[in-house]
Amino acid sequence: MTADPLSGTNTIVAADIRINARWVIPIEPAGVVLEHYAVIIRADRIAAVVPQHEADTRFHTRETLDLPQQVLLPGLINMHGHAAMSMFRGLADDLPLMTWLNDHIWPAEAQFVNAEFVADGTKLAIAEMLRTGTTTFSDMYFFPDISARVAADVGMRASVGLILIDFPTVWANSSEEYIDKGLAVFDKYKGHDLIKTAFAPHAPYTVSDEPLKQIRTLADELELNVHMHIHETAFEVSDAVKNTGQRPLARLNELGLLTPSLQAVHMTQLLDEEIDLLAASGSHVIHCPESNMKLASGICPINRLLSAGINVALGTDSSSSNNDLDMFGEMRSAAMLAKISTMDATAAPAEQVLQMATINGARALGMDDITGSLEVGKFADIVAVNFDTIESIPVYDPVSHLVYCSSRDHVTDVWIAGKQRLTDRVLNTIDENKLKQDCLNASESIKNKATNIM
Ligand SMILES: [Zn+2]
């Protein structure tokens, strides 16, 4: 027994895992980089973040891991994607959004998407996300029951979107059926440790008023978030104005959808008064800079949004429009795009971008009490990034390094709720060889059968 230097007691507390790291960036409190600290995990939670010498005298753990050249940070939160679409990675590129959707993606989905496709594609996406330091993802796709099951089996944290779209698909034929099947998924995962559900009406131009009103009522009743593509392109807005005389955001406001539970994805077209409206409503904006650049959709004005006090989080969108799920790439793109679009090099500094990829995502999900930062009592959702590489030395500012220098290949280890899911870049709950073989077999079949969509 050793005296506890802080409390003066002689108690050594038992815990499970101790991770000693050269640097720890807890995100909360903001602006802090801790050196030679240890993160202590007990069961699924963070029990302490303390200097290593203090950990020696206060904690006895069954496992100790030394990461002498790594930085620990909270797991990244990928706030928008369509995980299963990883199976369509590179299927159709260099096209504007509506051509890409109408002539390639929607026909491919009609021809190939089924439960097995979603299981393979979602597992492929989760494998990529884990190797990229992502511990939570927000999804919108058909067969949300399958996405939820795959994420839960692998041990990944997810907000699974209960998709709704006006036209029939292999998942459902009518808005009633989309909503009923979505509610069954909600019921199944209610209270689950890792899986949360959210309503995910596809976009203003693909979902009509009646089902949106129903979703508004149900979202209030069940306390569910609403995740939706909004104002992705100038065409979306001008087409709505031409047909209805109203901009989509104004219509959603009339329908009562602008609330703190709304996650508005893309938002590349915004008037000043719309930014005021979003700020007053407490809605969240999900910025997907690489998808917006690749489809030439537009630029989300994140500086103006953040200045107005709006919570902005980051997402990759799917591997069909990005074409990866790399949150390190997304952070760098977000920083660069904010600077060049405002001609202001001080825009979107590294620390702000890192917050967008972590705690801001947790806030958008209403999960900032359980994840998004390395704080005592939160789930141990932790990522280790190696700075001991030729590409990473010297290190003056670890925060700058994560945004401007590190790549996802430098992610070594990942824990979700205290369980290690990536060890020295090897996935612990996914058989990589089998996954690769399954996905390659499925893609061969797509190549052989695809007509006029590639
Ligand atoms: Zn999307």
Coordinates of N, CA and C in Angstrom, one line a residue, residues 97-107:
L97 N -24.1 16.0 -58.6 CA -24.9 15.2 -57.7 C -26.1 14.6 -58.4
M98 N -26.9 15.4 -59.1 CA -28.2 14.8 -59.6 C -27.9 13.8 -60.7
T99 N -26.9 14.0 -61.5 CA -26.6 13.0 -62.6 C -26.0 11.7 -61.9
W100 N -25.2 11.9 -60.9 CA -24.6 10.8 -60.2 C -25.7 10.0 -59.5
L101 N -26.7 10.7 -58.9 CA -27.8 9.9 -58.2 C -28.7 9.3 -59.2
N102 N -29.2 10.1 -60.2 CA -30.3 9.6 -61.1 C -29.8 8.5 -62.0
D103 N -28.6 8.7 -62.6 CA -28.1 7.8 -63.6 C -27.2 6.7 -63.1
H104 N -26.7 6.8 -61.9 CA -25.7 5.8 -61.5 C -26.1 5.1 -60.1
I105 N -26.2 6.0 -59.1 CA -26.4 5.4 -57.7 C -27.7 4.8 -57.5
W106 N -28.8 5.6 -57.8 CA -30.1 5.0 -57.6 C -30.4 3.7 -58.5
P107 N -30.0 3.7 -59.8 CA -30.2 2.5 -60.5 C -29.4 1.3 -59.9

